[in-house]
Structure formats: structure tokens, C-alpha cells
């Protein structure tokens, strides 16, 4: 058995479509979920790609993920919207919410949109990409309702999730600035991927169940649980708390304050701020200054160990171009878990393997 499969994007899509159909999803939902997950793998974020399917299957089987749900507007106050995701697939209700927010911001110049009750919204950068594609600045503060996995600065156990912060800024005539990261020093999914590959994680990323430093990813994946550290010491910790306060308490009306580890569902609360720079008074100054700054900053001569200076968003576009040609690496453990998840949903393992070209 190979340790790593390399699967062409089309093949992976075909196999994942079969597994997602096992949730009883409509054709449109199957396409939304599949495309979003494979796109995360294409951009290099395997932590938020097809490897999430086993977790989604468990959430569905425990009754906490509702297929074929739609987003519902709970409050509409012009530039402020409150939406409810009805515990539906984040890949679907996230897209629907962004469509509503983008339409509103394009009308009135901005929109502050609260989304609660969404199941896992995946790679949050996908939503910022939708915003910038419409010419909007797209800011996202997201919390995670699942078992806590990140320790507060100075604390010795897990108290909140990997709470991502995401910002997309359109750069006229160029690819956008797309900053999208977990506020933990490493995304939880990346510890899962390392654990599945039998690899350790770098020092200063994790603490064990006694609060001691460790490089063993098991402490983030299987019991007894330790915790991941926030990135950037007290600064990243502060951003994580901000995401909990805005994405969780304010947007979703749901913040994390329990040590219950029994449920497999992952809900995200997300506060989105959309701004139309063309309606802020001096669009031409914004455009010329943004481009001049981008040129200035990327012109810094690379220091040893670097080939050049990049803007956020570039690594994902580079990974995408490369992986479209080379195929998508999926480690054997993750692949087995995906096939097993399909079986739990009544999908034939042989058919999934054949669709991926691995039979
Ligand atoms: N839905 C959820 O609950 C949830 C929770 C946590 C994270 N996430 C997602 O996980 C994904 C991965 O997060 P992560 O923390 O592992 O990301 P990461 O550490 O890989 O950082 C990614 C960000 O850094 C930028 N970047 C990387 N290298 C760069 C370079 N050399 N120069 C300039 N910029 C550079 C990237 O363009 C990107 O914006 C994100 O898409 C995030 O939205 C989702």
C-alpha cells in the first residue's frame, strides 16, 4: 500500500462527488461541497479539503449537519444583515450568505453581515475570493464551535478553536491580496494530516495534556488532548479572542465556553464586513496607492533562503497552478478515512476507488 496517492483534480472530484451524494444532497449541493473541498486541496490547504469528509459524515450521523439546508435572513437593517445557516453545509450556506452580502454592499457601499448556525465553512479564503471578485474588500472574523483545541496565552489547556482571520483586498488589474489564516500557530487540520502521515510537528506548536511542550501531533488529534498554541504569542491570542467575540458572540450568538468533547460537528460563526472601495469617495487614490505600495513592498531584495517577496494569496495561486498539473497528494490514511466515510453513508468503496483511479 502506498503512503501517498497523487490524484488528478478531475478524478478526485468524481470520487468526492460520490461520497457527498451519500448525504442525500441535491445535485447542486453535491457540486458546491465537492468543488469547495477540492479547491481547498488545490490551493495547498489539505487541512480544509477532502480530508474533512469523515468529520462531516460523523456530524451528519450524529444529527448535527443538515443536508439541503438554505440560509435564512433573520434581520435586515439595510447595511446590516443577520443570517442563519440552519446547520447546513458551510460550503452551501456560506456561498448563499456571501451572495446576499455582496448584492447589498454593491447597492449601498458596504455590508456588515452576521452568519450563525453554519456547519464548517471550510477555507474562509473562498468567501473572501467571492467578495474581491465583486470588487469588494472582504473581511471575515470566524469562530469555531467544536471541542476547544487552542490554549490562551499563558494557559495550559485548550479553551477555543483555531478561529481564522481573513481579509481580501482587490488590487485593480491584478490578482488580489488574500490573507487567510488560523490564529493558532498551525491549523488543526494540519496536525491531523501530520498525525495521519506519522510525522511530528515543529517545536513550540503544541502542548500535551499536562501543558508541557510536545512535537507529537496526537495531542491535538486523539485523547488525551493537549492544545495548540496561538500564533505570535499574546498578539495572535488577542486576534483569536477578537474572532470569538465578533464571529462567535456578536455574529452567531454562540461562543465557546464548554469542555464538552463528545460532539463531532463543527459550527462556524462569521462576521463579514464588505466595503466597496469605489464608493468611499476617492477610488482612484485607493487604486494607485494600493498598487504603488504592492510594487514597493514586493521590490524588497529577497534575503537568504527566499526567492522573492510575495503578497498573501500568491502561494495559494502557485499551489493551484502546480497541483492542476501534478495532481493532488492525499495520504493513504486520509484516503482510507474518506472511503470509510462513504461506506458509512452507503456509498460503495469500490466505486469511490474506481472513480479516483485507485482501483
Ligand atoms: N473553517 C474553520 O473553522 C477554519 C479554522 C481555521 C482555519 N481555517 C482555514 O485554514 C486554512 C489554512 O490556515 P493556515 O493558518 O494553515 O494558513 P497558513 O499558515 O498557510 O497561512 C496562509 C496565509 O499566509 C499567506 N502566506 C503564506 N506564505 C506566504 C509568503 N511567503 N508570503 C506572503 N504571504 C504568505 C497565504 O497567502 C495565506 O494568506 C485557511 O484557509 C483558513 O481559513 C478554517
mmCIF file of C-alpha atoms and ligand atoms in Angstrom:
data_model
loop_
_atom_site.group_PDB
_atom_site.id
_atom_site.type_symbol
_atom_site.label_atom_id
_atom_site.label_comp_id
_atom_site.label_asym_id
_atom_site.label_seq_id
_atom_site.Cartn_x
_atom_site.Cartn_y
_atom_site.Cartn_z
ATOM 1 C CA UNK A 1 0.000 0.000 0.000
ATOM 2 C CA UNK A 2 1.380 3.390 -0.999
ATOM 3 C CA UNK A 3 1.789 6.043 1.732
ATOM 4 C CA UNK A 4 0.661 8.815 -0.587
ATOM 5 C CA UNK A 5 -1.741 8.848 -3.519
ATOM 6 C CA UNK A 6 -1.486 11.538 -6.156
ATOM 7 C CA UNK A 7 -4.893 12.003 -7.737
ATOM 8 C CA UNK A 8 -5.712 14.280 -10.689
ATOM 9 C CA UNK A 9 -8.208 17.010 -9.708
ATOM 10 C CA UNK A 10 -10.956 15.687 -12.030
ATOM 11 C CA UNK A 11 -10.621 12.166 -10.642
ATOM 12 C CA UNK A 12 -10.691 13.415 -7.057
ATOM 13 C CA UNK A 13 -13.788 15.494 -7.842
ATOM 14 C CA UNK A 14 -15.551 12.455 -9.329
ATOM 15 C CA UNK A 15 -14.786 10.333 -6.244
ATOM 16 C CA UNK A 16 -15.736 13.056 -3.762
ATOM 17 C CA UNK A 17 -18.993 13.737 -5.611
ATOM 18 C CA UNK A 18 -19.985 10.109 -4.952
ATOM 19 C CA UNK A 19 -19.232 10.388 -1.236
ATOM 20 C CA UNK A 20 -21.116 13.708 -0.902
ATOM 21 C CA UNK A 21 -24.124 12.258 -2.731
ATOM 22 C CA UNK A 22 -24.261 9.772 0.191
ATOM 23 C CA UNK A 23 -25.505 12.618 2.436
ATOM 24 C CA UNK A 24 -28.664 12.727 0.274
ATOM 25 C CA UNK A 25 -27.658 16.145 -1.060
ATOM 26 C CA UNK A 26 -29.206 17.724 -4.149
ATOM 27 C CA UNK A 27 -27.052 17.804 -7.271
ATOM 28 C CA UNK A 28 -26.309 21.498 -6.681
ATOM 29 C CA UNK A 29 -25.222 20.809 -3.098
ATOM 30 C CA UNK A 30 -23.025 17.900 -4.196
ATOM 31 C CA UNK A 31 -21.324 20.272 -6.665
ATOM 32 C CA UNK A 32 -20.916 23.090 -4.083
ATOM 33 C CA UNK A 33 -19.407 20.858 -1.390
ATOM 34 C CA UNK A 34 -17.182 18.922 -3.787
ATOM 35 C CA UNK A 35 -15.828 21.942 -5.631
ATOM 36 C CA UNK A 36 -15.122 23.849 -2.407
ATOM 37 C CA UNK A 37 -13.265 20.925 -0.783
ATOM 38 C CA UNK A 38 -11.199 20.065 -3.876
ATOM 39 C CA UNK A 39 -10.427 23.770 -4.339
ATOM 40 C CA UNK A 40 -9.004 23.858 -0.778
ATOM 41 C CA UNK A 41 -6.696 20.968 -1.721
ATOM 42 C CA UNK A 42 -5.759 22.721 -4.959
ATOM 43 C CA UNK A 43 -4.744 25.873 -3.064
ATOM 44 C CA UNK A 44 -2.468 23.749 -0.853
ATOM 45 C CA UNK A 45 -4.737 23.733 2.233
ATOM 46 C CA UNK A 46 -5.238 19.975 2.575
ATOM 47 C CA UNK A 47 -6.339 20.638 6.152
ATOM 48 C CA UNK A 48 -9.608 22.093 4.814
ATOM 49 C CA UNK A 49 -10.095 19.899 1.772
ATOM 50 C CA UNK A 50 -11.478 16.439 1.114
ATOM 51 C CA UNK A 51 -9.975 15.123 4.376
ATOM 52 C CA UNK A 52 -12.828 16.902 6.212
ATOM 53 C CA UNK A 53 -15.404 14.466 4.766
ATOM 54 C CA UNK A 54 -15.061 11.822 7.519
ATOM 55 C CA UNK A 55 -15.745 14.546 10.103
ATOM 56 C CA UNK A 56 -18.756 15.771 8.102
ATOM 57 C CA UNK A 57 -20.088 12.197 7.907
ATOM 58 C CA UNK A 58 -19.813 11.819 11.696
ATOM 59 C CA UNK A 59 -21.545 15.185 12.225
ATOM 60 C CA UNK A 60 -24.340 14.121 9.848
ATOM 61 C CA UNK A 61 -24.758 10.719 11.509
ATOM 62 C CA UNK A 62 -24.967 12.319 14.963
ATOM 63 C CA UNK A 63 -27.739 14.564 13.559
ATOM 64 C CA UNK A 64 -25.859 17.862 13.695
ATOM 65 C CA UNK A 65 -25.291 18.567 9.979
ATOM 66 C CA UNK A 66 -28.389 19.099 7.849
ATOM 67 C CA UNK A 67 -28.074 18.444 4.095
ATOM 68 C CA UNK A 68 -30.062 20.592 1.628
ATOM 69 C CA UNK A 69 -30.462 23.482 4.093
ATOM 70 C CA UNK A 70 -30.563 27.111 2.955
ATOM 71 C CA UNK A 71 -29.552 30.337 4.581
ATOM 72 C CA UNK A 72 -32.377 32.386 6.140
ATOM 73 C CA UNK A 73 -32.419 36.144 6.737
ATOM 74 C CA UNK A 74 -33.180 36.746 10.409
ATOM 75 C CA UNK A 75 -32.692 40.522 10.395
ATOM 76 C CA UNK A 76 -32.374 43.017 7.547
ATOM 77 C CA UNK A 77 -31.454 46.571 8.546
ATOM 78 C CA UNK A 78 -30.056 47.801 5.243
ATOM 79 C CA UNK A 79 -26.293 47.687 5.521
ATOM 80 C CA UNK A 80 -26.558 45.217 8.422
ATOM 81 C CA UNK A 81 -27.770 41.675 7.928
ATOM 82 C CA UNK A 82 -28.162 38.721 10.241
ATOM 83 C CA UNK A 83 -28.388 35.301 8.597
ATOM 84 C CA UNK A 84 -28.959 31.785 9.936
ATOM 85 C CA UNK A 85 -27.305 28.808 8.242
ATOM 86 C CA UNK A 86 -29.755 26.211 9.652
ATOM 87 C CA UNK A 87 -26.766 23.870 10.419
ATOM 88 C CA UNK A 88 -26.397 23.279 6.672
ATOM 89 C CA UNK A 89 -23.183 22.566 4.806
ATOM 90 C CA UNK A 90 -20.980 25.666 5.174
ATOM 91 C CA UNK A 91 -19.985 25.246 1.542
ATOM 92 C CA UNK A 92 -23.615 25.963 0.597
ATOM 93 C CA UNK A 93 -24.872 28.409 3.219
ATOM 94 C CA UNK A 94 -21.537 30.262 3.114
ATOM 95 C CA UNK A 95 -21.882 30.817 -0.620
ATOM 96 C CA UNK A 96 -25.528 31.858 -0.274
ATOM 97 C CA UNK A 97 -24.678 34.282 2.539
ATOM 98 C CA UNK A 98 -21.862 35.840 0.528
ATOM 99 C CA UNK A 99 -24.170 36.300 -2.476
ATOM 100 C CA UNK A 100 -26.651 38.173 -0.261
ATOM 101 C CA UNK A 101 -23.941 40.314 1.380
ATOM 102 C CA UNK A 102 -22.248 41.128 -1.934
ATOM 103 C CA UNK A 103 -25.542 42.214 -3.508
ATOM 104 C CA UNK A 104 -26.217 44.507 -0.542
ATOM 105 C CA UNK A 105 -22.711 46.024 -0.453
ATOM 106 C CA UNK A 106 -22.868 46.650 -4.189
ATOM 107 C CA UNK A 107 -26.117 48.626 -3.621
ATOM 108 C CA UNK A 108 -25.284 50.681 -0.544
ATOM 109 C CA UNK A 109 -21.465 50.636 -0.469
ATOM 110 C CA UNK A 110 -20.943 48.328 2.493
ATOM 111 C CA UNK A 111 -22.476 45.468 4.360
ATOM 112 C CA UNK A 112 -21.875 44.028 7.799
ATOM 113 C CA UNK A 113 -23.182 40.502 7.690
ATOM 114 C CA UNK A 114 -23.562 38.114 10.611
ATOM 115 C CA UNK A 115 -23.798 34.402 9.865
ATOM 116 C CA UNK A 116 -24.628 31.900 12.610
ATOM 117 C CA UNK A 117 -25.539 28.218 12.719
ATOM 118 C CA UNK A 118 -23.429 27.278 9.709
ATOM 119 C CA UNK A 119 -21.702 23.929 9.678
ATOM 120 C CA UNK A 120 -17.950 24.112 8.889
ATOM 121 C CA UNK A 121 -17.331 26.965 6.419
ATOM 122 C CA UNK A 122 -14.099 25.348 5.201
ATOM 123 C CA UNK A 123 -11.356 27.544 3.779
ATOM 124 C CA UNK A 124 -12.592 31.030 4.669
ATOM 125 C CA UNK A 125 -10.431 32.456 1.856
ATOM 126 C CA UNK A 126 -13.011 31.049 -0.582
ATOM 127 C CA UNK A 127 -15.524 33.594 0.769
ATOM 128 C CA UNK A 128 -13.051 36.476 0.565
ATOM 129 C CA UNK A 129 -12.367 35.436 -3.044
ATOM 130 C CA UNK A 130 -16.076 35.855 -3.786
ATOM 131 C CA UNK A 131 -16.005 39.340 -2.253
ATOM 132 C CA UNK A 132 -12.922 40.529 -4.156
ATOM 133 C CA UNK A 133 -14.247 39.034 -7.403
ATOM 134 C CA UNK A 134 -17.123 41.529 -6.998
ATOM 135 C CA UNK A 135 -14.593 44.359 -6.466
ATOM 136 C CA UNK A 136 -15.152 44.492 -2.691
ATOM 137 C CA UNK A 137 -12.868 44.496 0.325
ATOM 138 C CA UNK A 138 -13.928 41.344 2.190
ATOM 139 C CA UNK A 139 -13.083 40.936 5.905
ATOM 140 C CA UNK A 140 -14.025 37.882 7.956
ATOM 141 C CA UNK A 141 -13.790 37.135 11.678
ATOM 142 C CA UNK A 142 -14.661 33.493 12.333
ATOM 143 C CA UNK A 143 -15.057 31.386 15.481
ATOM 144 C CA UNK A 144 -15.310 27.624 15.762
ATOM 145 C CA UNK A 145 -17.848 25.751 17.868
ATOM 146 C CA UNK A 146 -16.320 22.329 18.366
ATOM 147 C CA UNK A 147 -14.132 20.979 21.126
ATOM 148 C CA UNK A 148 -11.632 23.663 22.185
ATOM 149 C CA UNK A 149 -8.179 22.983 20.752
ATOM 150 C CA UNK A 150 -6.148 26.177 21.284
ATOM 151 C CA UNK A 151 -4.717 27.366 24.610
ATOM 152 C CA UNK A 152 -4.897 31.021 25.685
ATOM 153 C CA UNK A 153 -1.548 32.818 26.010
ATOM 154 C CA UNK A 154 -0.147 31.756 29.379
ATOM 155 C CA UNK A 155 -2.755 28.981 29.779
ATOM 156 C CA UNK A 156 -2.131 25.232 29.893
ATOM 157 C CA UNK A 157 -5.249 23.754 28.273
ATOM 158 C CA UNK A 158 -7.483 24.270 25.221
ATOM 159 C CA UNK A 159 -10.216 26.904 25.542
ATOM 160 C CA UNK A 160 -11.177 27.914 21.963
ATOM 161 C CA UNK A 161 -10.828 26.937 18.307
ATOM 162 C CA UNK A 162 -8.387 27.889 15.564
ATOM 163 C CA UNK A 163 -10.524 30.997 14.868
ATOM 164 C CA UNK A 164 -9.384 32.155 11.403
ATOM 165 C CA UNK A 165 -8.937 35.766 10.356
ATOM 166 C CA UNK A 166 -9.362 36.506 6.661
ATOM 167 C CA UNK A 167 -9.053 39.635 4.522
ATOM 168 C CA UNK A 168 -9.354 40.065 0.763
ATOM 169 C CA UNK A 169 -8.472 43.377 -0.904
ATOM 170 C CA UNK A 170 -8.975 43.807 -4.655
ATOM 171 C CA UNK A 171 -5.972 45.242 -6.491
ATOM 172 C CA UNK A 172 -7.182 46.763 -9.745
ATOM 173 C CA UNK A 173 -5.923 44.872 -12.808
ATOM 174 C CA UNK A 174 -4.006 42.417 -10.609
ATOM 175 C CA UNK A 175 -4.590 39.343 -8.502
ATOM 176 C CA UNK A 176 -5.997 40.337 -5.065
ATOM 177 C CA UNK A 177 -4.294 40.460 -1.684
ATOM 178 C CA UNK A 178 -5.783 37.435 0.073
ATOM 179 C CA UNK A 179 -4.775 36.935 3.703
ATOM 180 C CA UNK A 180 -6.346 33.895 5.284
ATOM 181 C CA UNK A 181 -5.000 32.104 8.341
ATOM 182 C CA UNK A 182 -5.886 30.270 11.508
ATOM 183 C CA UNK A 183 -4.939 32.265 14.637
ATOM 184 C CA UNK A 184 -3.361 29.096 16.024
ATOM 185 C CA UNK A 185 0.305 28.597 15.155
ATOM 186 C CA UNK A 186 -0.821 25.632 12.994
ATOM 187 C CA UNK A 187 -4.292 24.762 11.630
ATOM 188 C CA UNK A 188 -5.884 21.813 13.480
ATOM 189 C CA UNK A 189 -6.362 20.005 10.159
ATOM 190 C CA UNK A 190 -2.608 20.238 9.604
ATOM 191 C CA UNK A 191 -1.983 18.412 12.887
ATOM 192 C CA UNK A 192 -4.474 15.752 11.657
ATOM 193 C CA UNK A 193 -2.575 15.480 8.358
ATOM 194 C CA UNK A 194 0.771 15.165 10.239
ATOM 195 C CA UNK A 195 -0.738 12.562 12.581
ATOM 196 C CA UNK A 196 -2.096 10.595 9.600
ATOM 197 C CA UNK A 197 1.320 10.717 7.934
ATOM 198 C CA UNK A 198 3.112 9.660 11.141
ATOM 199 C CA UNK A 199 5.118 12.900 11.183
ATOM 200 C CA UNK A 200 5.897 15.202 14.106
ATOM 201 C CA UNK A 201 5.122 18.933 14.179
ATOM 202 C CA UNK A 202 7.781 21.615 14.774
ATOM 203 C CA UNK A 203 8.647 22.667 18.360
ATOM 204 C CA UNK A 204 6.631 25.471 20.020
ATOM 205 C CA UNK A 205 3.371 24.477 18.277
ATOM 206 C CA UNK A 206 1.732 22.145 20.794
ATOM 207 C CA UNK A 207 1.440 21.378 24.473
ATOM 208 C CA UNK A 208 0.465 17.957 25.843
ATOM 209 C CA UNK A 209 -2.319 17.091 28.275
ATOM 210 C CA UNK A 210 -0.164 18.373 31.154
ATOM 211 C CA UNK A 211 0.570 21.719 29.450
ATOM 212 C CA UNK A 212 4.133 20.678 28.548
ATOM 213 C CA UNK A 213 5.685 21.423 25.102
ATOM 214 C CA UNK A 214 5.493 18.487 22.637
ATOM 215 C CA UNK A 215 6.070 17.802 18.927
ATOM 216 C CA UNK A 216 3.642 14.849 18.833
ATOM 217 C CA UNK A 217 0.504 15.826 16.824
ATOM 218 C CA UNK A 218 -1.515 13.131 18.622
ATOM 219 C CA UNK A 219 -2.217 15.595 21.454
ATOM 220 C CA UNK A 220 -4.332 17.622 19.036
ATOM 221 C CA UNK A 221 -5.995 14.608 17.358
ATOM 222 C CA UNK A 222 -6.681 11.811 19.849
ATOM 223 C CA UNK A 223 -7.231 11.655 23.606
ATOM 224 C CA UNK A 224 -5.765 12.608 25.996
ATOM 225 C CA UNK A 225 -5.929 16.051 24.367
ATOM 226 C CA UNK A 226 -3.394 18.815 24.845
ATOM 227 C CA UNK A 227 -3.625 22.095 22.932
ATOM 228 C CA UNK A 228 -2.218 24.046 20.001
ATOM 229 C CA UNK A 229 -0.650 27.416 20.841
ATOM 230 C CA UNK A 230 -1.894 30.693 19.355
ATOM 231 C CA UNK A 231 0.461 32.211 16.736
ATOM 232 C CA UNK A 232 2.545 35.241 17.707
ATOM 233 C CA UNK A 233 2.243 34.796 21.491
ATOM 234 C CA UNK A 234 -0.101 37.382 23.093
ATOM 235 C CA UNK A 235 -0.803 39.104 19.729
ATOM 236 C CA UNK A 236 -2.213 36.069 17.922
ATOM 237 C CA UNK A 237 -4.034 35.109 21.109
ATOM 238 C CA UNK A 238 -5.656 38.559 21.085
ATOM 239 C CA UNK A 239 -6.789 38.079 17.486
ATOM 240 C CA UNK A 240 -8.238 34.663 18.348
ATOM 241 C CA UNK A 241 -10.258 36.246 21.150
ATOM 242 C CA UNK A 242 -11.390 39.001 18.759
ATOM 243 C CA UNK A 243 -12.655 36.349 16.300
ATOM 244 C CA UNK A 244 -14.544 34.632 19.135
ATOM 245 C CA UNK A 245 -16.089 37.915 20.279
ATOM 246 C CA UNK A 246 -17.054 39.092 16.754
ATOM 247 C CA UNK A 247 -17.620 35.846 14.806
ATOM 248 C CA UNK A 248 -18.986 33.962 17.810
ATOM 249 C CA UNK A 249 -20.684 36.188 20.399
ATOM 250 C CA UNK A 250 -21.731 39.019 18.036
ATOM 251 C CA UNK A 251 -22.421 37.314 14.687
ATOM 252 C CA UNK A 252 -23.570 33.849 15.710
ATOM 253 C CA UNK A 253 -24.791 34.470 19.248
ATOM 254 C CA UNK A 254 -22.700 31.455 20.179
ATOM 255 C CA UNK A 255 -19.216 31.486 21.724
ATOM 256 C CA UNK A 256 -17.271 28.531 23.077
ATOM 257 C CA UNK A 257 -17.273 28.040 26.848
ATOM 258 C CA UNK A 258 -17.521 24.331 27.499
ATOM 259 C CA UNK A 259 -15.043 21.459 27.695
ATOM 260 C CA UNK A 260 -17.567 19.007 26.175
ATOM 261 C CA UNK A 261 -15.639 16.879 23.632
ATOM 262 C CA UNK A 262 -18.430 14.464 22.751
ATOM 263 C CA UNK A 263 -19.819 16.059 19.563
ATOM 264 C CA UNK A 264 -18.177 15.728 16.139
ATOM 265 C CA UNK A 265 -19.944 18.668 14.475
ATOM 266 C CA UNK A 266 -18.029 21.860 13.703
ATOM 267 C CA UNK A 267 -20.055 25.054 13.556
ATOM 268 C CA UNK A 268 -18.608 28.376 12.446
ATOM 269 C CA UNK A 269 -19.886 31.828 13.330
ATOM 270 C CA UNK A 270 -18.663 34.501 10.939
ATOM 271 C CA UNK A 271 -18.799 38.275 10.950
ATOM 272 C CA UNK A 272 -18.209 39.572 7.415
ATOM 273 C CA UNK A 273 -17.514 43.219 6.568
ATOM 274 C CA UNK A 274 -17.793 44.117 2.887
ATOM 275 C CA UNK A 275 -16.665 47.523 1.609
ATOM 276 C CA UNK A 276 -16.975 48.842 -1.930
ATOM 277 C CA UNK A 277 -13.800 50.933 -2.418
ATOM 278 C CA UNK A 278 -15.372 52.596 -5.467
ATOM 279 C CA UNK A 279 -17.958 54.182 -3.157
ATOM 280 C CA UNK A 280 -15.554 55.519 -0.500
ATOM 281 C CA UNK A 281 -15.009 58.862 -2.138
ATOM 282 C CA UNK A 282 -11.640 58.591 -3.862
ATOM 283 C CA UNK A 283 -11.417 55.310 -5.719
ATOM 284 C CA UNK A 284 -8.572 56.444 -7.959
ATOM 285 C CA UNK A 285 -6.323 57.309 -4.986
ATOM 286 C CA UNK A 286 -7.043 53.929 -3.400
ATOM 287 C CA UNK A 287 -6.209 52.152 -6.651
ATOM 288 C CA UNK A 288 -2.981 53.990 -7.399
ATOM 289 C CA UNK A 289 -1.749 53.935 -3.782
ATOM 290 C CA UNK A 290 -2.584 50.256 -3.304
ATOM 291 C CA UNK A 291 -0.716 49.316 -6.483
ATOM 292 C CA UNK A 292 2.239 51.578 -5.657
ATOM 293 C CA UNK A 293 2.521 50.013 -2.190
ATOM 294 C CA UNK A 294 2.254 46.472 -3.590
ATOM 295 C CA UNK A 295 5.082 47.230 -6.052
ATOM 296 C CA UNK A 296 7.188 48.909 -3.352
ATOM 297 C CA UNK A 297 6.886 46.113 -0.821
ATOM 298 C CA UNK A 298 7.466 43.234 -3.260
ATOM 299 C CA UNK A 299 10.562 45.006 -4.658
ATOM 300 C CA UNK A 300 12.438 44.346 -1.406
ATOM 301 C CA UNK A 301 15.527 42.277 -2.351
ATOM 302 C CA UNK A 302 15.000 38.705 -1.110
ATOM 303 C CA UNK A 303 17.106 37.709 1.858
ATOM 304 C CA UNK A 304 18.904 34.400 2.141
ATOM 305 C CA UNK A 305 16.576 31.421 1.859
ATOM 306 C CA UNK A 306 13.866 33.305 -0.086
ATOM 307 C CA UNK A 307 13.429 33.574 -3.860
ATOM 308 C CA UNK A 308 11.309 36.737 -3.742
ATOM 309 C CA UNK A 309 8.809 38.722 -1.677
ATOM 310 C CA UNK A 310 5.192 37.678 -2.173
ATOM 311 C CA UNK A 311 1.850 39.172 -1.228
ATOM 312 C CA UNK A 312 -0.662 36.991 0.601
ATOM 313 C CA UNK A 313 -2.708 34.976 -1.877
ATOM 314 C CA UNK A 314 0.227 34.222 -4.162
ATOM 315 C CA UNK A 315 1.259 30.912 -2.500
ATOM 316 C CA UNK A 316 -2.292 29.573 -2.955
ATOM 317 C CA UNK A 317 -2.378 30.574 -6.643
ATOM 318 C CA UNK A 318 1.044 28.983 -7.193
ATOM 319 C CA UNK A 319 -0.048 25.760 -5.459
ATOM 320 C CA UNK A 320 -3.198 25.693 -7.564
ATOM 321 C CA UNK A 321 -1.301 26.027 -10.851
ATOM 322 C CA UNK A 322 1.165 23.320 -9.795
ATOM 323 C CA UNK A 323 -1.405 20.860 -8.442
ATOM 324 C CA UNK A 324 -3.639 21.190 -11.514
ATOM 325 C CA UNK A 325 -0.718 19.802 -13.486
ATOM 326 C CA UNK A 326 0.832 17.397 -10.982
ATOM 327 C CA UNK A 327 -2.311 16.122 -9.230
ATOM 328 C CA UNK A 328 -3.377 16.297 -5.592
ATOM 329 C CA UNK A 329 -1.469 14.431 -2.888
ATOM 330 C CA UNK A 330 -3.765 12.573 -0.478
ATOM 331 C CA UNK A 331 -2.042 10.475 2.201
ATOM 332 C CA UNK A 332 -3.161 6.848 2.454
ATOM 333 C CA UNK A 333 -4.686 7.196 5.959
ATOM 334 C CA UNK A 334 -6.790 10.193 4.929
ATOM 335 C CA UNK A 335 -7.872 8.379 1.766
ATOM 336 C CA UNK A 336 -8.909 5.278 3.757
ATOM 337 C CA UNK A 337 -10.908 7.504 6.118
ATOM 338 C CA UNK A 338 -12.687 9.153 3.169
ATOM 339 C CA UNK A 339 -13.606 5.792 1.626
ATOM 340 C CA UNK A 340 -14.783 4.506 5.037
ATOM 341 C CA UNK A 341 -16.890 7.660 5.499
ATOM 342 C CA UNK A 342 -18.524 6.942 2.145
ATOM 343 C CA UNK A 343 -19.306 3.388 3.267
ATOM 344 C CA UNK A 344 -20.983 4.716 6.428
ATOM 345 C CA UNK A 345 -23.186 6.808 4.108
ATOM 346 C CA UNK A 346 -23.997 3.749 1.965
ATOM 347 C CA UNK A 347 -21.560 4.533 -0.863
ATOM 348 C CA UNK A 348 -19.627 1.630 -2.385
ATOM 349 C CA UNK A 349 -15.904 1.733 -1.572
ATOM 350 C CA UNK A 350 -15.092 0.020 -4.877
ATOM 351 C CA UNK A 351 -16.966 2.677 -6.845
ATOM 352 C CA UNK A 352 -15.180 5.523 -4.996
ATOM 353 C CA UNK A 353 -11.764 3.885 -5.513
ATOM 354 C CA UNK A 354 -12.547 3.357 -9.202
ATOM 355 C CA UNK A 355 -13.684 6.967 -9.662
ATOM 356 C CA UNK A 356 -10.389 8.166 -8.143
ATOM 357 C CA UNK A 357 -8.460 5.829 -10.460
ATOM 358 C CA UNK A 358 -7.106 3.865 -7.495
ATOM 359 C CA UNK A 359 -8.979 0.569 -8.004
HETATM 360 N N1 LIG B 1 -13.488 26.961 8.977
HETATM 361 C C1 LIG B 1 -12.708 26.884 10.035
HETATM 362 O O1 LIG B 1 -13.172 26.569 11.130
HETATM 363 C C2 LIG B 1 -11.241 27.175 9.920
HETATM 364 C C3 LIG B 1 -10.475 27.245 11.080
HETATM 365 C C4 LIG B 1 -9.112 27.522 10.963
HETATM 366 C C5 LIG B 1 -8.518 27.678 9.722
HETATM 367 N N2 LIG B 1 -9.309 27.599 8.606
HETATM 368 C C6 LIG B 1 -8.710 27.718 7.277
HETATM 369 O O2 LIG B 1 -7.489 27.001 7.251
HETATM 370 C C7 LIG B 1 -6.724 27.481 6.163
HETATM 371 C C8 LIG B 1 -5.274 27.359 6.495
HETATM 372 O O3 LIG B 1 -4.896 28.249 7.529
HETATM 373 P P1 LIG B 1 -3.360 28.298 7.994
HETATM 374 O O4 LIG B 1 -3.287 29.074 9.238
HETATM 375 O O5 LIG B 1 -2.814 26.919 7.988
HETATM 376 O O6 LIG B 1 -2.712 29.072 6.780
HETATM 377 P P2 LIG B 1 -1.154 29.382 6.524
HETATM 378 O O7 LIG B 1 -0.349 29.326 7.768
HETATM 379 O O8 LIG B 1 -0.745 28.531 5.362
HETATM 380 O O9 LIG B 1 -1.193 30.913 6.063
HETATM 381 C C9 LIG B 1 -1.868 31.228 4.902
HETATM 382 C C10 LIG B 1 -1.816 32.705 4.622
HETATM 383 O O10 LIG B 1 -0.460 33.188 4.611
HETATM 384 C C11 LIG B 1 -0.141 33.672 3.297
HETATM 385 N N3 LIG B 1 1.251 33.327 3.010
HETATM 386 C C12 LIG B 1 1.817 32.113 3.083
HETATM 387 N N4 LIG B 1 3.108 32.165 2.703
HETATM 388 C C13 LIG B 1 3.372 33.462 2.379
HETATM 389 C C14 LIG B 1 4.510 34.170 1.905
HETATM 390 N N5 LIG B 1 5.661 33.541 1.682
HETATM 391 N N6 LIG B 1 4.402 35.479 1.673
HETATM 392 C C15 LIG B 1 3.239 36.130 1.876
HETATM 393 N N7 LIG B 1 2.115 35.539 2.324
HETATM 394 C C16 LIG B 1 2.180 34.218 2.580
HETATM 395 C C17 LIG B 1 -1.089 32.937 2.394
HETATM 396 O O11 LIG B 1 -1.257 33.596 1.149
HETATM 397 C C18 LIG B 1 -2.349 32.948 3.236
HETATM 398 O O12 LIG B 1 -2.996 34.177 3.187
HETATM 399 C C19 LIG B 1 -7.249 28.887 5.875
HETATM 400 O O13 LIG B 1 -7.867 28.810 4.605
HETATM 401 C C20 LIG B 1 -8.314 29.121 6.943
HETATM 402 O O14 LIG B 1 -9.460 29.845 6.502
HETATM 403 C C21 LIG B 1 -10.648 27.369 8.685
#
